[in-house]
XYZ file of C-alpha atoms in Angstrom:
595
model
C 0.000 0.000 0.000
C 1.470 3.464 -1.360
C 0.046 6.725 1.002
C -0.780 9.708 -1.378
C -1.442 13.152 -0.200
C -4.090 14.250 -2.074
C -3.885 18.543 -2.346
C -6.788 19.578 -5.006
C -5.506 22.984 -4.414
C -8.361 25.997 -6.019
C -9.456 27.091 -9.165
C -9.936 24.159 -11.646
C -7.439 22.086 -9.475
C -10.193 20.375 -7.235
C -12.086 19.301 -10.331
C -9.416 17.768 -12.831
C -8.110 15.941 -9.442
C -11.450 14.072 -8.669
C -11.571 13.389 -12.459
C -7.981 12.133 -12.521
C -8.734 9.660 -8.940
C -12.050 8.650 -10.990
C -9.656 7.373 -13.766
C -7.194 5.600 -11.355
C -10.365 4.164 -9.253
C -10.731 1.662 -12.564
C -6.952 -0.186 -11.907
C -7.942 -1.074 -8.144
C -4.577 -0.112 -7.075
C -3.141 -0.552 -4.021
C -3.331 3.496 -2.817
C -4.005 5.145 0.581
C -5.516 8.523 -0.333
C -5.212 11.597 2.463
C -6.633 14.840 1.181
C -5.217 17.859 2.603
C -5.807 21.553 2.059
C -2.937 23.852 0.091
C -3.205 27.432 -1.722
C -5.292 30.571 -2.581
C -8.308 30.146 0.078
C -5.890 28.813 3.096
C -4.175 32.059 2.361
C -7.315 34.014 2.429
C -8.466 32.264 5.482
C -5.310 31.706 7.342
C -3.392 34.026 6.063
C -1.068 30.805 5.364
C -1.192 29.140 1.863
C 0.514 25.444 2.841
C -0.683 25.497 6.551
C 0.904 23.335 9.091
C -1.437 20.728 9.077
C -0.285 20.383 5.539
C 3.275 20.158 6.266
C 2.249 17.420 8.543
C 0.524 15.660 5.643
C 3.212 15.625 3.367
C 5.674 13.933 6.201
C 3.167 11.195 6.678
C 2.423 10.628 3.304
C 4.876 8.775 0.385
C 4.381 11.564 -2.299
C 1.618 13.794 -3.224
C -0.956 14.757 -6.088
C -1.556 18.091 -6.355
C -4.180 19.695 -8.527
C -3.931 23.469 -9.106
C -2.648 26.248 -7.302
C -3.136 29.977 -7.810
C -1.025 33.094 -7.198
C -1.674 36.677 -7.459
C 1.315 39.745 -6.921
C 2.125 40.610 -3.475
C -0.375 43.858 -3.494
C -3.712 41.752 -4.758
C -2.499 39.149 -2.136
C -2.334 41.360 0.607
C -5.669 43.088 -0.590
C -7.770 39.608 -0.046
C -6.576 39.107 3.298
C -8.999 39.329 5.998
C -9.226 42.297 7.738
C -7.032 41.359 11.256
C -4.104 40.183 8.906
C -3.245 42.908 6.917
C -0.326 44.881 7.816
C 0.945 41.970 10.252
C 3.584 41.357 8.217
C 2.139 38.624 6.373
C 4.110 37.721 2.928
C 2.721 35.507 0.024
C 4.955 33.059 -1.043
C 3.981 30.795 -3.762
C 2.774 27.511 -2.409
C 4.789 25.510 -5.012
C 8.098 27.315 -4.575
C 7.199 26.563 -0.585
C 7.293 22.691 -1.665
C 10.103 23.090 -3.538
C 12.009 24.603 -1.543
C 10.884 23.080 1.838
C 10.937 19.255 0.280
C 13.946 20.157 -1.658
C 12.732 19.070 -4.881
C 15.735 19.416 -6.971
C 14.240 18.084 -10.343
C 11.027 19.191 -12.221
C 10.678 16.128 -14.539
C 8.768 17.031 -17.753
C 8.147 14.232 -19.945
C 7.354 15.514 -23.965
C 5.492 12.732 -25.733
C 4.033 12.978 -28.825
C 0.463 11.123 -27.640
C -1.181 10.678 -31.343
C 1.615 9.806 -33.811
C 4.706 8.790 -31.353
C 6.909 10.996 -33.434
C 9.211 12.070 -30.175
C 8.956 10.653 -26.335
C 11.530 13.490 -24.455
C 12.027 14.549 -21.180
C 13.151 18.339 -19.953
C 13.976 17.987 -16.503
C 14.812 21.547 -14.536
C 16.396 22.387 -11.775
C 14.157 23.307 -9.004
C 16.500 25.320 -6.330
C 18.388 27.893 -7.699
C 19.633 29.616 -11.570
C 17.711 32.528 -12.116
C 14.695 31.289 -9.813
C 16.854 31.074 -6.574
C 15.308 34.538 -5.028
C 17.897 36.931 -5.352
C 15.841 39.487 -6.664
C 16.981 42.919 -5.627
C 15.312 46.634 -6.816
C 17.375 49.568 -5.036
C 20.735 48.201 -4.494
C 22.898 48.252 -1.431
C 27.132 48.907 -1.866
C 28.106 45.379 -2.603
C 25.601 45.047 -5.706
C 25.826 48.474 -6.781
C 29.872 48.188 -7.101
C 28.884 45.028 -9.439
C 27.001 46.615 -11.505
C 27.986 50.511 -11.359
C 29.945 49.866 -14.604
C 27.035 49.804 -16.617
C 26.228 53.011 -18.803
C 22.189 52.474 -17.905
C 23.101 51.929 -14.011
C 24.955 55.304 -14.026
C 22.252 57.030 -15.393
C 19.641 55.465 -13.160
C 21.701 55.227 -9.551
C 21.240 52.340 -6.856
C 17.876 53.870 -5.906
C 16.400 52.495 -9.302
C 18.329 49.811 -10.332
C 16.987 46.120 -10.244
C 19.597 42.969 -10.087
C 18.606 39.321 -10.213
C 21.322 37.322 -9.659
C 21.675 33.561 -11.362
C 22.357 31.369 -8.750
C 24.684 27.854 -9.824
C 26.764 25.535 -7.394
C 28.053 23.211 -7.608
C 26.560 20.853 -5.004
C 23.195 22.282 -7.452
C 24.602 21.342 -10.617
C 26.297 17.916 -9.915
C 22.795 16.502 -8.266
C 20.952 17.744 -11.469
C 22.867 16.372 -13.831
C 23.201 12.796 -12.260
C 19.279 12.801 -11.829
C 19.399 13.669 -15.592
C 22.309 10.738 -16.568
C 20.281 8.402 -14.361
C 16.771 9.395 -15.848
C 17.768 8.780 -19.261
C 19.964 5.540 -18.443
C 16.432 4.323 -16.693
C 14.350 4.915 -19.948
C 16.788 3.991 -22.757
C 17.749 7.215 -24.190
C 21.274 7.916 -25.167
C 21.447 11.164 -25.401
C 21.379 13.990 -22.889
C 21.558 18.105 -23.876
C 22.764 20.534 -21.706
C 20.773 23.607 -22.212
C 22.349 26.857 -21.192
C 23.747 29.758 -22.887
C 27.500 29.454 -22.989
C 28.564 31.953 -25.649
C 26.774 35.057 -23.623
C 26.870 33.645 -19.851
C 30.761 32.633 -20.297
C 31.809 31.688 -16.195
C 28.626 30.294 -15.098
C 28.282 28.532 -18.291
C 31.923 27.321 -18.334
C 31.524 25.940 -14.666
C 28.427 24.164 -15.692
C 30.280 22.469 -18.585
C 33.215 21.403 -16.429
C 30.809 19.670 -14.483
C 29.140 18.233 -17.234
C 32.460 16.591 -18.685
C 33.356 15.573 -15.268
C 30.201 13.581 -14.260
C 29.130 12.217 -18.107
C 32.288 9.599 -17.337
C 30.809 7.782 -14.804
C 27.979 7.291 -17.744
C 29.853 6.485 -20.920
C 26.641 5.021 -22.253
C 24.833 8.367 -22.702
C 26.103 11.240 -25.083
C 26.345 14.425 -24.099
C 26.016 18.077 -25.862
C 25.583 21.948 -24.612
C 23.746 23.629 -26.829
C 21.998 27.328 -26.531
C 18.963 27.759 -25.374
C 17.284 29.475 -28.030
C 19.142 26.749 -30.568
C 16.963 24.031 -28.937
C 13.830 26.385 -28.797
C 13.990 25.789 -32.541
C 14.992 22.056 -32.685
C 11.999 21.282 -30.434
C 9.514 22.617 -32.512
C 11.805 21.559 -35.952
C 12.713 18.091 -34.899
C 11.626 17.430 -31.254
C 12.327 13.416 -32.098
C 16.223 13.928 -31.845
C 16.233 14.805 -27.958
C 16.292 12.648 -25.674
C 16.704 13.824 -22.149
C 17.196 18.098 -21.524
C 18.671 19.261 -18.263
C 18.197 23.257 -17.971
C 18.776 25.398 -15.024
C 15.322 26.950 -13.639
C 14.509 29.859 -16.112
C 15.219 27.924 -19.305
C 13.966 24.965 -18.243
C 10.984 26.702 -17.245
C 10.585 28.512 -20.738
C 11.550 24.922 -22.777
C 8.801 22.883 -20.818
C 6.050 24.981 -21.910
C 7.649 25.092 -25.130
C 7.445 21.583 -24.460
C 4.020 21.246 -23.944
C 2.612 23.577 -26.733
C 4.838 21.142 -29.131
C 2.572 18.136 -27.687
C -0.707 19.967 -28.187
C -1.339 22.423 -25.155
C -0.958 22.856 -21.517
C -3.745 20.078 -21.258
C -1.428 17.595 -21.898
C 1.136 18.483 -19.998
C 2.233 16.748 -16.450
C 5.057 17.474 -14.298
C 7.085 15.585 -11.305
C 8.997 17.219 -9.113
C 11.527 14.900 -7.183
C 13.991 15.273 -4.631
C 16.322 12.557 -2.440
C 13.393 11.977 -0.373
C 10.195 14.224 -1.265
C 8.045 14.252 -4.197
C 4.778 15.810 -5.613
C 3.259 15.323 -9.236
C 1.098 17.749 -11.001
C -0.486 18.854 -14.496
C 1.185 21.943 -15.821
C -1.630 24.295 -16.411
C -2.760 26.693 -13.481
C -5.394 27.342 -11.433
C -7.638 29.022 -14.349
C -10.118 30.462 -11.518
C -12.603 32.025 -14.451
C -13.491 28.871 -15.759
C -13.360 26.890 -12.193
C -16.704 25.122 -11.752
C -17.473 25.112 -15.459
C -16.719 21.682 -16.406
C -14.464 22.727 -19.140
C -10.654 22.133 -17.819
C -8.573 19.213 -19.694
C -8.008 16.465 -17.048
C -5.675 14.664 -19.652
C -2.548 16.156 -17.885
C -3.894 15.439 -14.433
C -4.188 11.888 -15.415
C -0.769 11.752 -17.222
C 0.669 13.436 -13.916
C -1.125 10.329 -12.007
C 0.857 7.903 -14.309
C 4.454 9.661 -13.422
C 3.366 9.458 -9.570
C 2.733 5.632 -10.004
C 6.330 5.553 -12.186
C 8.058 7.050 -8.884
C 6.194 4.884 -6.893
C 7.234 0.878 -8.288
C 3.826 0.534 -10.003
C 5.295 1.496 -13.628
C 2.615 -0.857 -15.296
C -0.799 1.022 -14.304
C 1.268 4.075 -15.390
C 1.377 2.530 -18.622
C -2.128 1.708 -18.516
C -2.807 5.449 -17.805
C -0.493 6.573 -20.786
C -2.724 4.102 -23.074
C -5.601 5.156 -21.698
C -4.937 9.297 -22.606
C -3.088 7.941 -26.153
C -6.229 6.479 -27.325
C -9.107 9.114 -26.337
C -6.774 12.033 -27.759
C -6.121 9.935 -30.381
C -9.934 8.971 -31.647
C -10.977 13.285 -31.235
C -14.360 12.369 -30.515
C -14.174 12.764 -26.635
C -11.822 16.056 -25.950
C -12.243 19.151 -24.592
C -12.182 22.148 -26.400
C -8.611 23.232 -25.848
C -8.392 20.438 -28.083
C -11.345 21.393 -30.928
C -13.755 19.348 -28.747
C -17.021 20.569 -26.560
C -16.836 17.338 -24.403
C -16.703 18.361 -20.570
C -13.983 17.247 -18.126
C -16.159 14.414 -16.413
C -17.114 12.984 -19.738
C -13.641 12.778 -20.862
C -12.432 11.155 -17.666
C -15.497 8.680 -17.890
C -13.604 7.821 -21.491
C -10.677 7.961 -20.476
C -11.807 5.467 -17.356
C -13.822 3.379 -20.061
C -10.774 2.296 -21.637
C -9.041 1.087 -18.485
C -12.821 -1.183 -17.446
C -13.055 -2.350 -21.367
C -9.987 -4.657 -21.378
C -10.688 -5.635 -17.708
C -14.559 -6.560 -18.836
C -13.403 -9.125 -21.558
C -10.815 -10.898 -19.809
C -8.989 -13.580 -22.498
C -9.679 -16.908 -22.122
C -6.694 -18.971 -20.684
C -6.370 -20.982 -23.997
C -6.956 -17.950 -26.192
C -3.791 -16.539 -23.932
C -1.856 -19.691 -24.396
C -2.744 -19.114 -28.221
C -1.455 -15.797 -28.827
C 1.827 -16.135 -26.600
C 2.368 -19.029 -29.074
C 2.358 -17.153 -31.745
C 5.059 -14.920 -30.634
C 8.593 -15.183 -31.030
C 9.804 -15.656 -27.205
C 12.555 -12.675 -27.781
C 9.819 -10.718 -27.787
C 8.008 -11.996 -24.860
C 11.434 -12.007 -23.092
C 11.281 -8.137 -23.619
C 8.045 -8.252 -22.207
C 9.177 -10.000 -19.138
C 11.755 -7.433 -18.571
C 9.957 -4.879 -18.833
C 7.799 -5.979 -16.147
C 10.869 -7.405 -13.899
C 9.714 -10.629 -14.163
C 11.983 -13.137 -14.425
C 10.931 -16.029 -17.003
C 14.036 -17.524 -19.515
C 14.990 -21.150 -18.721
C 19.043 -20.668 -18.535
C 20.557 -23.824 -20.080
C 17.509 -24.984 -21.451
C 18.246 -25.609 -25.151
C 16.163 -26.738 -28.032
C 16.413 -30.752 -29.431
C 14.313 -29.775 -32.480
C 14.758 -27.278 -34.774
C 12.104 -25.353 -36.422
C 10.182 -26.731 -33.337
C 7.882 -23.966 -31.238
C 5.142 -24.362 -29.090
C 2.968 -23.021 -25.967
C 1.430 -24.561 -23.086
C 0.630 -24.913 -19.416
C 2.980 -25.869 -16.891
C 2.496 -29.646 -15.728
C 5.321 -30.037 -13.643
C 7.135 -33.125 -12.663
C 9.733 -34.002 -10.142
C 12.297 -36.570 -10.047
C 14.923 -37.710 -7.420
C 17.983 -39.973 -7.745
C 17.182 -43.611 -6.235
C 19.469 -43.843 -3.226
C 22.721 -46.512 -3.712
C 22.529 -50.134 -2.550
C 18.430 -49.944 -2.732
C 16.542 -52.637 -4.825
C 17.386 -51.290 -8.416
C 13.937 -52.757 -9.915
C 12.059 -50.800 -12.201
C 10.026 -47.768 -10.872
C 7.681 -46.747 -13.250
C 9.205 -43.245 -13.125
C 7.646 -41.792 -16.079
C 3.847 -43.293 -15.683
C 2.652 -39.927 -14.510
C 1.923 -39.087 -18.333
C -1.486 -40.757 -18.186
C -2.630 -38.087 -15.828
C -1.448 -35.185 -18.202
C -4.282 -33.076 -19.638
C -4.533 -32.298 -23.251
C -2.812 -29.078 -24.153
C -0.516 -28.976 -21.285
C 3.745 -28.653 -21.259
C 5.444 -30.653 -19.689
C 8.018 -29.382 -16.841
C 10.263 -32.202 -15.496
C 12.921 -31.107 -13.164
C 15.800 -34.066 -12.836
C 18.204 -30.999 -10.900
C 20.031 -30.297 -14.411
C 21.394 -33.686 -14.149
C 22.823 -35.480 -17.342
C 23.552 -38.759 -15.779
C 20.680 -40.319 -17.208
C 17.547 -39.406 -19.330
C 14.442 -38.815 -18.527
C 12.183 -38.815 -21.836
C 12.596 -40.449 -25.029
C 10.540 -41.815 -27.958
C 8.032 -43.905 -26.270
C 7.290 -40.781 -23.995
C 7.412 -38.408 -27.131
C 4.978 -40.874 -29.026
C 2.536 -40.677 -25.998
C 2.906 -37.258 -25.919
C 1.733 -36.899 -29.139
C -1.305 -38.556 -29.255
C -2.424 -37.422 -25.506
C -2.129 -34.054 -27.318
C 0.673 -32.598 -24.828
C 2.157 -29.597 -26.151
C 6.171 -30.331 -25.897
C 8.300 -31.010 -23.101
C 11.405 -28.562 -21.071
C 13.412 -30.707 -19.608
C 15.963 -30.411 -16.655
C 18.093 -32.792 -17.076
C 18.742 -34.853 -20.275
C 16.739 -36.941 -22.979
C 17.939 -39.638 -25.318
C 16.709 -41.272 -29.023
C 17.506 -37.422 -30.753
C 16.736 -38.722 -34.046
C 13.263 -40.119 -33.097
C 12.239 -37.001 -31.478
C 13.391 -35.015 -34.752
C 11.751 -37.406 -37.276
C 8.583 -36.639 -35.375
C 8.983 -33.136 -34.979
C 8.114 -32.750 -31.176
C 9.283 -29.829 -29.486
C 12.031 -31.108 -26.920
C 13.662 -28.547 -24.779
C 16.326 -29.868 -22.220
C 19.890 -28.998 -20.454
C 21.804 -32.158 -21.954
C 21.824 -35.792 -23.945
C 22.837 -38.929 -22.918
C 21.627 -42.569 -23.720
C 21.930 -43.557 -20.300
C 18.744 -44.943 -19.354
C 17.307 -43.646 -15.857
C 14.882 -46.620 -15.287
C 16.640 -47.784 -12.193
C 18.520 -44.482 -11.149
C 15.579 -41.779 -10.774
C 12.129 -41.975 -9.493
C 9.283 -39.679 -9.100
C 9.009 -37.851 -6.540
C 6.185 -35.218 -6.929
C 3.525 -33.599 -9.843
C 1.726 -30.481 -9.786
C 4.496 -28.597 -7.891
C 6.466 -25.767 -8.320
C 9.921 -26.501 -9.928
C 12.604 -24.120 -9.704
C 15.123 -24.412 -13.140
C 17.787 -21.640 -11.917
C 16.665 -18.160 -11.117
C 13.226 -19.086 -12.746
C 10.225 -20.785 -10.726
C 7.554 -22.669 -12.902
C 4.141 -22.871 -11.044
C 1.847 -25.418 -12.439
C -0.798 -23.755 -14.927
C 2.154 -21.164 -15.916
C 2.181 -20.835 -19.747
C 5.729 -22.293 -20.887
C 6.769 -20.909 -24.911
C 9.687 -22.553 -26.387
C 10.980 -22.054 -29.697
C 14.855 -22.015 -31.618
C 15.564 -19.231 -29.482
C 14.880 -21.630 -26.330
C 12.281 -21.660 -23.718
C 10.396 -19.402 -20.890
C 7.483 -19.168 -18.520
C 5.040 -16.835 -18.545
C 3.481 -16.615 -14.910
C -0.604 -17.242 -15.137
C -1.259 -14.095 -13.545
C 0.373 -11.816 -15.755
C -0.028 -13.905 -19.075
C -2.643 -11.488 -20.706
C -0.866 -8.254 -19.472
C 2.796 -10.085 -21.341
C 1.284 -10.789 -24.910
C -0.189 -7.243 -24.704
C 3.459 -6.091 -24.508
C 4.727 -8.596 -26.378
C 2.634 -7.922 -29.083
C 3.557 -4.320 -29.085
C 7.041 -5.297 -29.433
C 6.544 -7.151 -32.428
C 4.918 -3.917 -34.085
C 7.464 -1.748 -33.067
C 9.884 -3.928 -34.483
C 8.510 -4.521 -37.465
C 7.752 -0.641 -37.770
C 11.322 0.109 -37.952
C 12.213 -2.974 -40.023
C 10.015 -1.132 -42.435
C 11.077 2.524 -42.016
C 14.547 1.315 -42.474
C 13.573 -0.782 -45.758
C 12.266 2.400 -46.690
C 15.317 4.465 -46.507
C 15.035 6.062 -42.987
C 17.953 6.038 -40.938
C 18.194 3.382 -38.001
C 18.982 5.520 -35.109
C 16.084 7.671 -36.499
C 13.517 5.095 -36.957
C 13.849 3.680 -33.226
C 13.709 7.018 -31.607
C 10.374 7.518 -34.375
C 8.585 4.023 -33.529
C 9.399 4.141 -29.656
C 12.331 1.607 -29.680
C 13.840 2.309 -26.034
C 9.795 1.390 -25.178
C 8.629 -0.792 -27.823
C 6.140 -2.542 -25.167
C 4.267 0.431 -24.266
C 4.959 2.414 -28.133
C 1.452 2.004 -30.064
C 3.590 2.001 -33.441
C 2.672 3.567 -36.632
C 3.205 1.978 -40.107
C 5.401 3.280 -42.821
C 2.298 4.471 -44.337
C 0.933 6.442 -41.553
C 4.812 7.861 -40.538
């Protein structure tokens, strides 16, 4: 169970929140929801926008969700005060620099996807803490920042008195955490390529420290390139070609500037989430404010919300709903029929969360039959299942476990078998080891675990040929089998860790079916769906069968998406950032046609 403090915050923030939870309330997931209070009316209350109780909250709590926040200058703020709090000294601070600042959330994570077409899938991530942002903000300067800047033809003419300074922060205790969040975050997602965004030919020493650091800190991560480029350079290339980034780390103004940029390049502020992380705190939130004129008018976009829900359940270890989320957005934004009008719809926000939600409760509605599961993993190569697997940190290939038959593939369920060696100086009779094949259903795989052991066999011809007509599906076996050429000839699909001819008659017996066997870091639970093929053999735990040939599936498109591009004359390196290759199990690929 993951706790969430839930902070609607004002404006349109309480209403794209309870559409986003509506959403999430379709996956079941395992969440512990505490709502808390945060912005404009605790500050027109309390004269406090994050009150204490708050605080509170967010130490309790594993991350937060917050909605929308708004903020007003410091002379409209101090106007909507009650009466007893103005003039007490009371100063309005934004509530999301308070976070920020008090959490020390170092990293605003911004991913950039392309949600129709999957022509780019980016991240700008900015730092949080200090650059132009950090709060040194001065108008009407005292001796120590009037002797910086007295040089200046305009500041001689105007005097200290009216003269404004804002000083860019950058240390390097900043700059080093940033950029390893930034190596790390694209490492973590498969991108190989991270930008530096600054403006080195006009900000020369702050620039030139920032590089140093850069150059320093990209060694420990040899797999990632690195470039600097100007800021107003990758303005352009973001709306030009926004596929060739990969992951952007900007200090807090440009980063600021490039996410929005950012977001307008996806399609509008609507579809734009946001994380901010630090080494312990965390909150998640959609990009667009507060919009207070159109607050109860059930016309906000809760598309970011919902895509800001999917980052929170990234940070949290539940990366798969998150997916399910992303799908979820990709396909109502995709069919244009339920959008709001930000995006040249007139649907409101609780109709496009209910369609949003609807895709989530279709696939769970019309669960796949088991067989119809076994049937489609068996039509998939098991590479591609294996990237499944990972990509759901699931364990599944059978190490050692090598294929008897060429050309042979197949998919079942797990009947497992167990043998142990018969002890020395015991009657060496024969033990009718292998009679447990009677009791095999139709359709099923066998499992049989001899402990890797090659001193004998444990199937053979007379097995395969009952196999065959009991209608078993194949065989992975953990030890070895014997009569090769028989097996062949027939063309059963024989999977095991070694040959011999040695007979096991009077060395092995059974000792269990229907348990779990354990073939080295991989457990095989009976009714698991075991897929075998050249490349060798996994297992596929029941549970999660339907959920791996989704991805698997998507894999195969991918894959055969760039196969195509490439045939077509597209570069390689282009093509897999195009069709969503660091992702291809969560990518809805396009066709050649479509690109």
């Amino acid at each position: 169970m993951k706790s969430v403090a839930v902070l609607p915050g004002d404006g349109i923030g309480p209403e794209v929140t309870t559409a986003a939870l509506e959403v999430v309330a379709a996956l079941g997931l395992p969440l512990d929801l505490h709502f808390g209070e945060i912005g404009w009316e605790c500050w027109r209350q309390e004269g406090n926008p994050v009150p204490q109780r708050t605080w509170k909250l967010l130490e309790e709590t594993d991350t937060c969700l917050l909605g929308a926040i708004t903020s007003k200058p410091l002379r409209e703020a101090d106007e909507e005060l009650p009466a007893d709090l103005r003039g007490t000294g009371l100063t309005f601070v934004s509530p999301v620099i308070q976070l920020r600042q008090h959490l020390n959330l170092y990293a605003n994570v911004r991913p950039i996807t392309d949600l129709v077409d999957n022509r780019f899938d980016f991240t700008v991530i900015r730092e949080n803490t200090e650059g132009l942002y950090a709060g040194f903000d001065f108008h009407g300067l005292d001796d120590a920042l009037w002797n910086a800047v007295r040089g200046h033809p305009n500041a001689r003419v105007s005097g200290p008195g009216s003269t404004s300074v804002t000083l860019r922060l950058q240390t390097e205790f900043g700059m080093d955490r940033l950029l390893r969040f930034g190596f790390a975050h694209a490492r973590s997602r498969g991108y190989r390529r991270l930008t530096l965004v600054d403006k080195p030919n006009v900000l020369r020493h702050s620039s030139n420290h920032l590089r140093q650091r850069l150059e320093l800190i990209a060694d420990d991560f040899p797999d990632i390139e690195t470039e600097i480029l100007n800021v107003d350079a990758v303005a352009l290339w973001m709306v030009r070609r926004p596929e060739r980034f990969g992951v952007l780390v900007a200090e807090n103004m440009f980063g600021d500037i490039l996410s929005d940029l950012g977001a307008g390049v996806m399609g509008g502020l609507g579809l734009a989430p946001s994380g901010n992380i630090g080494d312990r705190g965390s909150y998640f939130e959609p990009v667009h404010g507060s919009a207070p004129g159109m607050a109860g008018q059930d016309r906000a976009n809760p598309m970011a919300m919902v895509l800001a829900t999917a980052q929170m359940l990234d940070h949290l270890d539940l990366p798969v709903p998150g997916d399910e989320l992303r799908a979820a957005v990709r396909s109502v934004a995709a069919r244009r029929t339920t959008v709001t009008y930000d995006m040249g719809g007139t649907s409101g926000t609780r109709r496009v969360a209910e369609a949003m939600a609807a895709e989530l409760t279709s696939e769970k509605d019309e669960p796949v039959a088991d067989e119809d599961v076994v049937d489609r993993l068996a039509r998939l190569d098991t590479a591609s299942i294996s990237d499944a697997l990972d990509s759901l940190d699931v364990g599944g290939v059978l190490a050692g476990i090598d294929p008897r038959v060429p050309g042979a593939r197949a998919a079942g369920r797990a009947f497992t078998v167990t043998y142990r060696p018969v002890e020395s100086g015991t009657d060496t009779g024969f033990r009718n080891a292998a009679n447990y094949l009677d009791d095999v259903p139709e359709g099923s795989f066998v499992v049989v675990d001899n402990a890797g052991s090659t001193a004998c066999t444990n199937w053979g011809s007379l097995l395969t040929g009952l196999a065959q007509r009991r209608g078993v599906r194949g065989t992975v076996l953990h030890g070895a089998a014997r009569d090769i050429a028989e097996i062949r000839a027939a063309g059963y699909p024989l999977f095991s860790t070694g040959v011999t001819m040695v007979s096991g008659k009077n060395r092995v017996e059974l000792a269990a079916t229907g348990r779990k066997v354990v073939i080295g870091d991989v457990t095989v639970h009976p009714g698991d769906i075991v897929v075998a093929d050249d490349n060798g053999a996994l297992v596929v735990p029941a549970d999660r069968a339907a959920e791996v040939a989704d991805r698997a599936e998507r894999v195969e498109r991918t894959e055969g998406a760039i196969a195509d591009a490439v045939d077509g004359g597209l570069r390689l390196d282009e093509a897999r950032r195009r069709f969503g290759y660091a992702k291809p199990w969560a990518a809805n690929s396009r066709t050649v046609s479509d690109a």
